[in-house]
Coordinates of C-alpha atoms and ligand atoms in Angstrom, one line a residue:
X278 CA -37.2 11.6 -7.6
X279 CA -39.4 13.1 -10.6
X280 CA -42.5 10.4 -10.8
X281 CA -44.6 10.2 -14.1
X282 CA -47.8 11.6 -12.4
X283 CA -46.4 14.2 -10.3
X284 CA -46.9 17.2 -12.6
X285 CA -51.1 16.6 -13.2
X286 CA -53.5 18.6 -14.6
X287 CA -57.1 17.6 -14.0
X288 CA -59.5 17.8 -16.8
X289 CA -63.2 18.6 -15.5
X290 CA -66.0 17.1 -17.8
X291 CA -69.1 19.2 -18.4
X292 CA -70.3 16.8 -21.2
X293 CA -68.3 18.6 -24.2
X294 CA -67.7 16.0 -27.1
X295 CA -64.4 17.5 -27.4
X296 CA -63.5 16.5 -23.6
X297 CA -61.0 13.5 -24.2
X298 CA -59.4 15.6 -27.2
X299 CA -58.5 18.0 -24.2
X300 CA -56.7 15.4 -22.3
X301 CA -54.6 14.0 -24.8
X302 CA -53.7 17.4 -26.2
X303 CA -51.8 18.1 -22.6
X304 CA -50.3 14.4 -22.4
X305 CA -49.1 15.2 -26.2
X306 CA -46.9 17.8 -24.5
X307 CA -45.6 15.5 -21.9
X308 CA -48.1 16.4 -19.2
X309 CA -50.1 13.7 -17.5
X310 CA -54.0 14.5 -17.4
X311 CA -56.9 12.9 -15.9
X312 CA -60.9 13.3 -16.7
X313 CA -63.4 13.4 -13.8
X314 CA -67.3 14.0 -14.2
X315 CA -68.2 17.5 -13.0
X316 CA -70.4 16.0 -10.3
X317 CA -67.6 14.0 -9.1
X318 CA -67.2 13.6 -5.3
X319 CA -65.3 16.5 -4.3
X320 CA -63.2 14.8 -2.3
X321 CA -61.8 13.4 -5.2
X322 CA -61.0 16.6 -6.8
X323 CA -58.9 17.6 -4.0
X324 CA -56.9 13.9 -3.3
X325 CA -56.2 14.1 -6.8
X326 CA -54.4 17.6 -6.0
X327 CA -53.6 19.0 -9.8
X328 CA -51.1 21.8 -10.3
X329 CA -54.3 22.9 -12.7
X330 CA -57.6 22.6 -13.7
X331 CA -59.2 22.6 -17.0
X332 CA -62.8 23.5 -17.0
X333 CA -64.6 21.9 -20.5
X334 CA -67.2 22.6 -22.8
X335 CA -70.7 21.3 -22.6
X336 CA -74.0 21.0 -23.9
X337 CA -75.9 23.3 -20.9
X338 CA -76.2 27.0 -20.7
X339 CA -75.0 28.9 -17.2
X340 CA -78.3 31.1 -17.9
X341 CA -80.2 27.8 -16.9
X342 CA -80.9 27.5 -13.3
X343 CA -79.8 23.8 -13.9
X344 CA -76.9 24.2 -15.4
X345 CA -73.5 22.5 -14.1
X346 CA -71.6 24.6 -11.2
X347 CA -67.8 24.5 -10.9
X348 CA -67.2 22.7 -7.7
X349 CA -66.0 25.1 -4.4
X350 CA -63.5 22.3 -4.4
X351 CA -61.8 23.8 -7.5
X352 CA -61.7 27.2 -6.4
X353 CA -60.1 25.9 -3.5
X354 CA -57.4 24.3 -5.1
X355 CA -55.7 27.8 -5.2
X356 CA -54.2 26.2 -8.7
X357 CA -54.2 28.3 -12.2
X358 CA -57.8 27.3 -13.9
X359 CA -58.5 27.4 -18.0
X360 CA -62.5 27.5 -19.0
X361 CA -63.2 26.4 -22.1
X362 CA -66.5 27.5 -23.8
X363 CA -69.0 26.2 -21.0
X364 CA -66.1 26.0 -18.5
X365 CA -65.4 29.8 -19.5
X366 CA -69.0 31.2 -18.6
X367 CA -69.3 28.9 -15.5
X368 CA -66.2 31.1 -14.3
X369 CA -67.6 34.5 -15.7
X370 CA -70.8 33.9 -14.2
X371 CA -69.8 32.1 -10.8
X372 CA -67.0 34.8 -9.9
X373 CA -69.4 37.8 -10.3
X374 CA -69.5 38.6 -14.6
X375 CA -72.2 38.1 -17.0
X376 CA -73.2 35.2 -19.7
X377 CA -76.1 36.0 -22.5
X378 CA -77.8 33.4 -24.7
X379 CA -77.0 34.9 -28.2
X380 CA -79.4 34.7 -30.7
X381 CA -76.5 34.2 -33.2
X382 CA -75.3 30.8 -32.6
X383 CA -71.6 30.9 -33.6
X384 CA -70.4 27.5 -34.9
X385 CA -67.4 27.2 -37.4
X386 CA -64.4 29.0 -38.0
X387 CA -63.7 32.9 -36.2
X388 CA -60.9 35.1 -35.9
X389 CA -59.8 35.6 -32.5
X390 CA -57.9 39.3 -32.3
X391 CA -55.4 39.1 -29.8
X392 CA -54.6 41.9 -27.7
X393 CA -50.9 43.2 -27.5
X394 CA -50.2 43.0 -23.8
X395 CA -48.3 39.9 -22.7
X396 CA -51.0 37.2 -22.0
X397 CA -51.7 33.4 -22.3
X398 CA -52.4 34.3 -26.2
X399 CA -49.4 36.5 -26.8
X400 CA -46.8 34.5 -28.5
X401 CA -48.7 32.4 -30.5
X402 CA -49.7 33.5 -33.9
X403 CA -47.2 36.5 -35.8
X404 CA -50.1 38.4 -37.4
X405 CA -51.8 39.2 -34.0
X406 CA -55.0 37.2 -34.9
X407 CA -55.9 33.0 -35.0
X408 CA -58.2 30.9 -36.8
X409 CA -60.4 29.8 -34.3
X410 CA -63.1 27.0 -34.1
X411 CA -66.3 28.0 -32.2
X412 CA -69.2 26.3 -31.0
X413 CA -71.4 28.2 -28.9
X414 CA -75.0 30.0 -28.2
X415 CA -73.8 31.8 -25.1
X416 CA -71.4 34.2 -24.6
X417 CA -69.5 36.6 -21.6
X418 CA -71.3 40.4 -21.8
X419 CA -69.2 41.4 -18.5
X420 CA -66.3 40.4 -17.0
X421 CA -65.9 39.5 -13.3
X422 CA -63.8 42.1 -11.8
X423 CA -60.0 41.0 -11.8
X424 CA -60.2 40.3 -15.7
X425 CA -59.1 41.6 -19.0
X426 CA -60.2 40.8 -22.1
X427 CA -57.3 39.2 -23.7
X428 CA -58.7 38.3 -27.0
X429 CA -61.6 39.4 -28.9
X430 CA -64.0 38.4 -32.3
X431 CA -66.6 39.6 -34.7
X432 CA -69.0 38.3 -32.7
X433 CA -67.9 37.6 -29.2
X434 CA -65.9 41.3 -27.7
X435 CA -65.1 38.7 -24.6
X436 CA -63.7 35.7 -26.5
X437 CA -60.7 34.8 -24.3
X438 CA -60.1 36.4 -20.8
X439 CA -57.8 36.5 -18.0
X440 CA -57.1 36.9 -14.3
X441 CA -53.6 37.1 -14.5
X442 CA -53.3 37.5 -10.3
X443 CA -55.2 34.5 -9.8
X444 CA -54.8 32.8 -12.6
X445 CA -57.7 32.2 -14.3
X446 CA -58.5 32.1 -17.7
X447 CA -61.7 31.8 -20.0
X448 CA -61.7 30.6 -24.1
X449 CA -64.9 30.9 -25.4
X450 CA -63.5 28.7 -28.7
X451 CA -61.9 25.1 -28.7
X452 CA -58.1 25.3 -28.6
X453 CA -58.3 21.3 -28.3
X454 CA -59.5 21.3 -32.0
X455 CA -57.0 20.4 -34.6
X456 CA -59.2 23.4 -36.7
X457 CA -58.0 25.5 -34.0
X458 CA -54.8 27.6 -35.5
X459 CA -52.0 27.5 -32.3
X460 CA -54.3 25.7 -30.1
X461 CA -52.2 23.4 -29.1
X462 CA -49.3 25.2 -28.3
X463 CA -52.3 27.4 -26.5
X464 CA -52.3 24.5 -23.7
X465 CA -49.2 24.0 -23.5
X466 CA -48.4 26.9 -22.4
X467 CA -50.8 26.8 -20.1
X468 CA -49.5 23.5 -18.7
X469 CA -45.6 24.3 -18.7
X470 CA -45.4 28.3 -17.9
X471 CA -48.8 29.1 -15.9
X472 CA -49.2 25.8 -14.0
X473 CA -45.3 25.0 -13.9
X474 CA -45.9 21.7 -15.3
X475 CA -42.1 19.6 -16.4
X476 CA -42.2 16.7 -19.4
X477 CA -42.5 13.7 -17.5
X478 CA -45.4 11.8 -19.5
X479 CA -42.5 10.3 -22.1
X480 CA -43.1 6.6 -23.9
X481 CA -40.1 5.3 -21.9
X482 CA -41.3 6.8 -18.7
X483 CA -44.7 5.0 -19.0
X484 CA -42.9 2.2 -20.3
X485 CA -40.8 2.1 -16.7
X486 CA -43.4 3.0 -14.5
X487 CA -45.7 0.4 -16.4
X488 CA -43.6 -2.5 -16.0
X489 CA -42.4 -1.4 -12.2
X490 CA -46.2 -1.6 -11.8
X491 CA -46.9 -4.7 -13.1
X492 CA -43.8 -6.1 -11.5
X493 CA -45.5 -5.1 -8.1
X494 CA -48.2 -6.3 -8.6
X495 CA -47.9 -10.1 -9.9
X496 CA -44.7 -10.6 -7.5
X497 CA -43.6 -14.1 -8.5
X498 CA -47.3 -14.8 -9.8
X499 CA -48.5 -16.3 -13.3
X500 CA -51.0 -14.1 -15.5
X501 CA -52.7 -15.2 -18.5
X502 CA -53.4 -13.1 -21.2
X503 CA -56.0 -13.7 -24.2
X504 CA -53.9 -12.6 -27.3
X505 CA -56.4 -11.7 -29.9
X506 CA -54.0 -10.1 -32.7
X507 CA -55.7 -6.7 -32.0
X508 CA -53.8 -3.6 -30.9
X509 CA -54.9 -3.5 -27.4
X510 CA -54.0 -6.8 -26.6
X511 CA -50.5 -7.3 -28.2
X512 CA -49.1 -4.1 -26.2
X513 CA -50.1 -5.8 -23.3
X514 CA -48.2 -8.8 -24.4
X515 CA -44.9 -6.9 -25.2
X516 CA -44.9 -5.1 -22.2
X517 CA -46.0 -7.7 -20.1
X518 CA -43.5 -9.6 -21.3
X519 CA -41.1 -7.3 -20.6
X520 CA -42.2 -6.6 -17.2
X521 CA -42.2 -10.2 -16.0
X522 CA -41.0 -12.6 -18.8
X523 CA -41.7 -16.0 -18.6
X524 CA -44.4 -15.6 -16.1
X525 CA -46.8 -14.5 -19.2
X526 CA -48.9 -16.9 -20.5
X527 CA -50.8 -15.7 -23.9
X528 CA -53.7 -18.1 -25.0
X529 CA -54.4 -17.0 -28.6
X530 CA -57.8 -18.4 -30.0
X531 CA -58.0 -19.5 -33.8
X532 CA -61.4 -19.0 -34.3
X533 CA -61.4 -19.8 -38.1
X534 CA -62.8 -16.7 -39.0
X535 CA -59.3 -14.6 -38.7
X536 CA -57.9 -12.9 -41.7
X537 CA -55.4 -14.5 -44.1
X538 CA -52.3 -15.8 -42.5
X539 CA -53.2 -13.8 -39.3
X540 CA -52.3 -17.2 -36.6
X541 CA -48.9 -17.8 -38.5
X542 CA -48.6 -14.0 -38.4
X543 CA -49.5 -13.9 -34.1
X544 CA -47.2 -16.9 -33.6
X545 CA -44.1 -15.3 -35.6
X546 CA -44.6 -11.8 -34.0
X547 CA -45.0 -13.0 -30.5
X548 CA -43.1 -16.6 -29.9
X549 CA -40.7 -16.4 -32.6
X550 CA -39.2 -12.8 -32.4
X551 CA -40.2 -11.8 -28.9
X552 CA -40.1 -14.6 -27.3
X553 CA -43.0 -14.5 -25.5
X554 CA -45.3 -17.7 -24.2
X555 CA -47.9 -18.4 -26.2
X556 CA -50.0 -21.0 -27.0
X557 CA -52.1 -21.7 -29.7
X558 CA -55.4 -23.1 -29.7
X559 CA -56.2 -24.5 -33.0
X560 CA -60.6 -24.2 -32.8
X561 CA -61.7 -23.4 -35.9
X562 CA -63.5 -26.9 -36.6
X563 CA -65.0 -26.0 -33.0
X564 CA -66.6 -22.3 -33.9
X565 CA -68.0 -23.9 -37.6
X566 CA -69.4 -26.5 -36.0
X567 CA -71.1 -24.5 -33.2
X568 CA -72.2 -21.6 -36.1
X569 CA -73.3 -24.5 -38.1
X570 CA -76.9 -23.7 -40.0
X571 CA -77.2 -19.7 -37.7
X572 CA -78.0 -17.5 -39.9
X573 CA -79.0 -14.4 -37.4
X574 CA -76.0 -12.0 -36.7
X575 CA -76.7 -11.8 -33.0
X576 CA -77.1 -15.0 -32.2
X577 CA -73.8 -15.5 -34.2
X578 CA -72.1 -13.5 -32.4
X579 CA -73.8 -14.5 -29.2
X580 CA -72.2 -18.5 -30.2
X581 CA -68.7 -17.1 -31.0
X582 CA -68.1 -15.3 -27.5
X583 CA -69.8 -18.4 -25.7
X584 CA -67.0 -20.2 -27.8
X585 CA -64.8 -18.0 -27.1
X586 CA -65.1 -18.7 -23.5
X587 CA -65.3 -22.1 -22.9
X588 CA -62.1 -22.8 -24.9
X589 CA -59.8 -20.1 -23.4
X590 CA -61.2 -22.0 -20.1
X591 CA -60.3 -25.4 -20.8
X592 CA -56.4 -23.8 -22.1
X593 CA -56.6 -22.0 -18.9
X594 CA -57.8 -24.7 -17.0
X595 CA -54.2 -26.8 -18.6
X596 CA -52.4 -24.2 -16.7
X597 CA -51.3 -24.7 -12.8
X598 CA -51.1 -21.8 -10.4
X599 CA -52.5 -18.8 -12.5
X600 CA -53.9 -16.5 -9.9
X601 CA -53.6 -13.3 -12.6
X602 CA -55.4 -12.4 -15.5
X603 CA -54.1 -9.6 -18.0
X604 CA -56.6 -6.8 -19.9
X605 CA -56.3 -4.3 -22.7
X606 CA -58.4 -2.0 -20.9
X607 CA -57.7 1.1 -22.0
X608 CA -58.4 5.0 -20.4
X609 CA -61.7 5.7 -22.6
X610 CA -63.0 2.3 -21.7
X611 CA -62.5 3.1 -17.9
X612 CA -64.2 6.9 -18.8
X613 CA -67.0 5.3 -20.5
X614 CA -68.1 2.8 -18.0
X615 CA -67.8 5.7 -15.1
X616 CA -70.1 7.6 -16.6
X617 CA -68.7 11.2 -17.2
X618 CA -70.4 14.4 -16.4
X619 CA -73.7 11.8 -16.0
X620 CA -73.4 9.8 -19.0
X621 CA -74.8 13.6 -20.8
X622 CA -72.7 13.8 -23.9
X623 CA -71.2 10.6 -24.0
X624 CA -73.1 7.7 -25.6
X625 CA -71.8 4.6 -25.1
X626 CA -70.9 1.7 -27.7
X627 CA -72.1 -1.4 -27.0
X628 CA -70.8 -3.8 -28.9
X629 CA -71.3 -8.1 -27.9
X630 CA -67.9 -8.1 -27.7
X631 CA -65.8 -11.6 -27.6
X632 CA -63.1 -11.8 -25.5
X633 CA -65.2 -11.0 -22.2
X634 CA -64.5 -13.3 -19.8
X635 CA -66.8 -14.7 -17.2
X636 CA -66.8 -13.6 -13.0
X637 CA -66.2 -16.9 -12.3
X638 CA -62.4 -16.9 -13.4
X639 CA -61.7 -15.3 -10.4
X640 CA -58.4 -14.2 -11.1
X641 CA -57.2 -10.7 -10.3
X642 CA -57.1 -8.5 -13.0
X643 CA -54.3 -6.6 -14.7
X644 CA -54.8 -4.0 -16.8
X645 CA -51.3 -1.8 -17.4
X646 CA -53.2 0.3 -20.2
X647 CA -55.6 1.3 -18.3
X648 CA -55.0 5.2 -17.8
X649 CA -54.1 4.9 -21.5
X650 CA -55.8 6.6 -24.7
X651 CA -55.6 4.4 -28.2
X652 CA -53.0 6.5 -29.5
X653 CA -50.8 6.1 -26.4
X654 CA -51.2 2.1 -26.7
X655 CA -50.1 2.5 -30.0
X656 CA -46.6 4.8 -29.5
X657 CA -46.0 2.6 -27.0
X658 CA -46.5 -0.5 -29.3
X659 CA -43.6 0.8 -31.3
X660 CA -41.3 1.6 -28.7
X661 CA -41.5 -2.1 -27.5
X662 CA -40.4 -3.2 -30.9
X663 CA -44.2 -4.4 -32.2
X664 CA -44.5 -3.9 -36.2
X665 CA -45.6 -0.9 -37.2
X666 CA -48.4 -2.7 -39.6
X667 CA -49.8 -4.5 -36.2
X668 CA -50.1 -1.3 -33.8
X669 CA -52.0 0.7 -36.8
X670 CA -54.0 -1.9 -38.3
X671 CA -57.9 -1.1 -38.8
X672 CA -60.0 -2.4 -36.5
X673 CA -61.3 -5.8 -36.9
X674 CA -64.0 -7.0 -34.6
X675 CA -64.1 -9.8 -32.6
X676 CA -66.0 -12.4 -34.1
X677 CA -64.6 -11.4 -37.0
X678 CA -65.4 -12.7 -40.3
X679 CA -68.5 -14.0 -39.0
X680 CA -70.3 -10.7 -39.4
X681 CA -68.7 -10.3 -42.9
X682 CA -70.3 -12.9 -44.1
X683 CA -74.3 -12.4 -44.6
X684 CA -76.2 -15.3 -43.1
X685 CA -75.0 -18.9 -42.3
X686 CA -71.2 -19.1 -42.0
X687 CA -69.0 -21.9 -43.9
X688 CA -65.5 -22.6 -44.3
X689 CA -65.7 -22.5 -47.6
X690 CA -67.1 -18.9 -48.0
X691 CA -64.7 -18.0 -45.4
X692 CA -61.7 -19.5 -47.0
X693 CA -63.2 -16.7 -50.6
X694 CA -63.5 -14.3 -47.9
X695 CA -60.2 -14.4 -46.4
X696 CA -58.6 -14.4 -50.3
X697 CA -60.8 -11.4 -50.8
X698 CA -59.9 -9.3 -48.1
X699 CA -56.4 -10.2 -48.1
X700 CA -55.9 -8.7 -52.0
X701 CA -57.8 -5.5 -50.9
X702 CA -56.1 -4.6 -48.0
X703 CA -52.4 -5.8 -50.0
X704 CA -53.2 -3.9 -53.0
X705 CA -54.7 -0.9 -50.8
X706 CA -51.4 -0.8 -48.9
X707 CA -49.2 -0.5 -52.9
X708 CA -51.1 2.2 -53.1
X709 CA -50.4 4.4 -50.2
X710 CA -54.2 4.5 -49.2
X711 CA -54.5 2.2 -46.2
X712 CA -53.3 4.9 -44.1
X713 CA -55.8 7.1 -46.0
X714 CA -59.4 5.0 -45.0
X715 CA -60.7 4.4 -41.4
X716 CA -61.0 0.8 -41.8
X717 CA -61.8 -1.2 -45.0
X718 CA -62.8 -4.8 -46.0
X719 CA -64.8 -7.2 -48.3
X720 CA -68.2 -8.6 -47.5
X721 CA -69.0 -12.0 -48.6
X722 CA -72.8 -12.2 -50.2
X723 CA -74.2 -15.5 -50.8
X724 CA -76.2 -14.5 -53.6
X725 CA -75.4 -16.2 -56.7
X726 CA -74.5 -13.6 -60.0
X727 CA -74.5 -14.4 -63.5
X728 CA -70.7 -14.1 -65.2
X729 CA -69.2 -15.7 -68.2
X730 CA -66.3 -17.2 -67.9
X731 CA -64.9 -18.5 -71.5
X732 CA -68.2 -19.6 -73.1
X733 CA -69.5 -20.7 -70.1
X734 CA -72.5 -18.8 -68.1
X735 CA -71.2 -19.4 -64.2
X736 CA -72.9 -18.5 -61.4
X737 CA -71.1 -17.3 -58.3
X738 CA -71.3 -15.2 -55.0
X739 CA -70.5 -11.6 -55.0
X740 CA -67.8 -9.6 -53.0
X741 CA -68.4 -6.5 -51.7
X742 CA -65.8 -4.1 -50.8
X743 CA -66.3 -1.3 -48.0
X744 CA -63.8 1.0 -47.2
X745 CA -65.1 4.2 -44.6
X746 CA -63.1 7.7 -43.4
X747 CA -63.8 8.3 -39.7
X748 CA -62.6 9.6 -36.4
X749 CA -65.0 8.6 -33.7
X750 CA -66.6 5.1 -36.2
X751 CA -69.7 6.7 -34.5
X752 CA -70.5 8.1 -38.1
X753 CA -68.4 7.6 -41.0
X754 CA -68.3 8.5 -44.8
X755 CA -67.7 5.6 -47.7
X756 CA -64.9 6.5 -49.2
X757 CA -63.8 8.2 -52.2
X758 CA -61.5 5.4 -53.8
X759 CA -59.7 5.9 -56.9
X760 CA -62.0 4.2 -60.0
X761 CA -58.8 3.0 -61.1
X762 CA -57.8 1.4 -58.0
X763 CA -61.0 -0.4 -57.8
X764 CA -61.2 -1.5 -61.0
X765 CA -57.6 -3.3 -60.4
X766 CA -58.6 -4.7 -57.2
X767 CA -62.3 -6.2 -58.7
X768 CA -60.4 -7.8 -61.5
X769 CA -57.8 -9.6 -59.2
X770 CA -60.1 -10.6 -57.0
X771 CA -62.6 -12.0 -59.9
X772 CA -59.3 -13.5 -61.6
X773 CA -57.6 -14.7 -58.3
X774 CA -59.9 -16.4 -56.2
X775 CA -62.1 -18.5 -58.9
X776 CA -65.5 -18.8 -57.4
X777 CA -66.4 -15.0 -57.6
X778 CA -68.5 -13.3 -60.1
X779 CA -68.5 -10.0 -59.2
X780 CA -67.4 -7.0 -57.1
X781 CA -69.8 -4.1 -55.9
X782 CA -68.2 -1.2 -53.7
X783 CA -70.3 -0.2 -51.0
X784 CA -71.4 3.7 -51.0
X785 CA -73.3 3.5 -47.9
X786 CA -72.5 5.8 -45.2
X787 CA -73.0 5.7 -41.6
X788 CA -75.8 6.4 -40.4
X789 CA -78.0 5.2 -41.6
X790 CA -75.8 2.4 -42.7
X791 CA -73.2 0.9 -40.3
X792 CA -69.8 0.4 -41.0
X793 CA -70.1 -3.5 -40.6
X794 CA -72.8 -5.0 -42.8
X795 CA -73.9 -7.5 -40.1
Ligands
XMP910 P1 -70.7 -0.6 -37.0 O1 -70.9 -1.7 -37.9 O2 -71.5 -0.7 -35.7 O3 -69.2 -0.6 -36.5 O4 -70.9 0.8 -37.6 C1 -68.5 0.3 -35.8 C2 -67.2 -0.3 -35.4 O5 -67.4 -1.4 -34.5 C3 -66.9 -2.6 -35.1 N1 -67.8 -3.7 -34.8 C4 -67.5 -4.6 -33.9 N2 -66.5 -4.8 -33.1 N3 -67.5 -6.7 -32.1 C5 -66.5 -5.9 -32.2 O6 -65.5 -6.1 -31.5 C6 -68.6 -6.6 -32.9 O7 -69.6 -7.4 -32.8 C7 -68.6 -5.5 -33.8 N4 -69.5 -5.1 -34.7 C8 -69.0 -4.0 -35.3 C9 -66.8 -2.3 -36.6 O8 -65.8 -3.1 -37.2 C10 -66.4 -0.8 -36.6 O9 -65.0 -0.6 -36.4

């Protein structure tokens, strides 16, 4: 029988920024892909035996005597190859062509010609040229004997190429880019008809072969999960759950510093409609008292994972026989902390995350996202019946309100905070812009503002509210809210919540601002 990973195509990393976007534009068209450095072991090139390889960009230059080499391994492989941009003059050069530095650095939109002779290109634009997106400072002068020029621009008379015999091919622009007119169909093709790929990667297929996994694994075991709310962990929970019933324990932590309703909202998702085990431990008096008189945001957040800790140990500690415990690692997490194409292009985030949970638990881990990107967890969210609103809900981070609110934290800011947040993100949602911003939420700043309230002069802390566009939350842009939406939610929150004199929106971008304010 058909497996899920059978059809593979291995994705080699030379350091481009663009390298994941490769990967998950195959498994968009049903075709399971892997990442490996380019300095990988080459043994493990060949045990993974892919049905293709697709060679990335990267930051180097082939006319650099240091400059990455395409491993024999590949070449060995006897499997259909695709170079993009770096990947494309590692091929040229290595297989007997020519790459020049340019002094024209092409970045930004081309148009790619495409020549009329059947080819990888042919097919996939009606007026016989694409929109392309470039980013390059080298370029193929000469092709490697075999080749044709399959495609051509302004700038670049080698912009795509071809070995049709062997089949090799060479893009000198980004087909993984959405900017990138018929790009994706681009790989497709080259997944399905050159490498002979089927449509295997499905939701219900990683669904099946997740939970035949897990199954497996655990046997008749226990495994505890920490629910936090957050997307990663609740798909682990419903599938989990679905895999091995009531052998799932979930310990979900109140912390005190959740949003508005979010523990009722956990408890009703999970134990009431799915009918999964969870139990909830009730430690908000715990994480006050512990943050009690801290004003430094480190050190807060250094106190809340410590919390964090020690009372998912004493719940876990309650329970008999656990010998398993259950992860949202997902795929970029496991790419990260490998290291691709020697950590070049990739810079880590390094956050003090709660939730990570000491050696000494000594339980084996189970992680059934791990070969997972974010948008994967998330389809697959939905097809195990989570709520929409849950699976593409903005990030929150883990210690949560604590960094939203500047300096020491108390229940009572909190409990403004909560109020606060809750009407921006409801009346964000009327409006058809939650969907719109990256992330958004209000920042509680114990300053005390002037306001007048009846003939009274009142004195009260300040909200701010901060709402960002972004794609990678590496950088990010404030952004552009309606005047009249923020005018409506200023004046509820000013009028709802009591103890507020005033609203500021935050037109900070990142960098040099962070998204967070703490
Ligand atoms: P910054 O503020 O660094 O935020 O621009 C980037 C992204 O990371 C989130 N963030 C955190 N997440 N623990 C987390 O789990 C943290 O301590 C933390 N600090 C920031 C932030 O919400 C944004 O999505």
């Amino acid at each position: 029988m058909m497996s899920l990973h059978d059809d593979r195509l291995l994705i080699l990393d030379f350091g481009s920024q663009y390298t994941q976007l490769i990967a998950r534009r195959v498994r968009e068209h049903g075709v399971y892909s892997e990442i490996l450095p380019c300095d990988v072991d080459p043994l493990r090139i060949r045990a993974f035996a892919p049905k293709g390889v697709i060679l990335s960009g990267g930051p180097e230059s082939t006319t650099d005597a240091t400059g990455w080499k395409i491993p024999n391994e590949v070449y060995d492989l006897k499997v259909p190859l695709l170079g993009i941009c770096y990947g494309m003059q590692a091929l040229a050069k290595e297989l007997g062509g020519r790459v020049e530095s340019s002094d024209l650095r092409e970045f930004g939109h081309a148009d790619l010609f495409i020549e009329k002779e059947e080819s990888l290109l042919t097919g996939l634009s009606d007026e016989g040229s694409l929109s392309v997106w470039m980013s390059h400072g080298d370029r193929v002068t000469q092709l490697p004997s075999g080749f044709k020029v399959i495609g051509s621009s302004d700038h670049a008379p080698i912009a795509a190429m071809a070995d049709e015999e062997r089949a090799i091919y060479g893009l000198q622009f980004h087909p993984e880019v959405t900017h990138t007119e018929g790009g994706s169909e681009l790989l497709a093709k080259f997944a399905h008809a050159i490498c002979g790929c089927g449509r295997e990667w499905t939701p219900e297929n990683i669904i099946n072969d997740a939970i035949t996994k897990a199954r497996e694994q655990v046997g008749d075991g226990q495994v505890l999960l920490g629910l936090s709310g957050g997307v990663d962990s609740s798909v682990v929970a419903a599938l989990l759950h679905r895999a091995i019933g009531d052998q799932l324990v979930c310990v979900f932590v109140d912390n005190g510093l959740l949003r508005l309703n979010e523990g009722t909202q956990v408890m009703e998702t999970f134990a009431k409609n799915l009918g999964v085990r969870v139990i909830r431990a009730n430690a908000e008096e715990r994480f006050l008292t512990a943050l009690k008189g801290e004003p430094d945001p480190e050190r807060k957040r250094k106190i809340i994972g410590r919390t964090f800790i020690q009372v998912f140990e004493e719940q876990a500690a309650q329970l008999k026989d656990i010998r398993f415990l259950a992860q949202g690692t997902i795929y970029p997490d496991v790419i990260e902390s490998a290291g691709a194409a020697s950590g070049k292009a990739h810079v880590i985030k390094s956050h003090h995350n709660v939730g990570g949970l000491p050696e000494e638990m000594r339980m084996e881990l189970v992680e059934p996202l791990r070969e997972l990107f974010k948008d994967e967890v998330r389809t697959l969210g939905v097809a195990l019946g989570l709520p929409k609103s849950m699976v593409y809900r903005h990030p929150f981070p883990g210690p949560g309100l604590a960094v939203r609110i500047l300096g020491e934290v108390e229940k009572h800011s909190a409990d403004i905070l909560r109020k606060a947040d809750h009407i921006f993100i409801e009346e964000l949602r009327k409006a058809d812009l939650y969907d719109k911003v990256s992330q958004a939420f209000t920042v509680f700043l114990p300053v005390n503002s002037v306001g007048v309230v009846g003939d009274q002069r009142r004195y009260a802390p300040v909200i701010a509210l901060r709402a960002v566009e972004t794609i990678d939350f590496m950088t990010a842009r404030w952004a552009r809210l309606p005047y009249e939406f923020v005018e409506r939610v200023s004046g509820r929150i000013i009028n709802e919540i009591g103890d507020v004199s005033r609203v500021v929106y935050d037109v900070s971008s990142k960098p040099p601002a962070t998204i967070e304010w703490e």
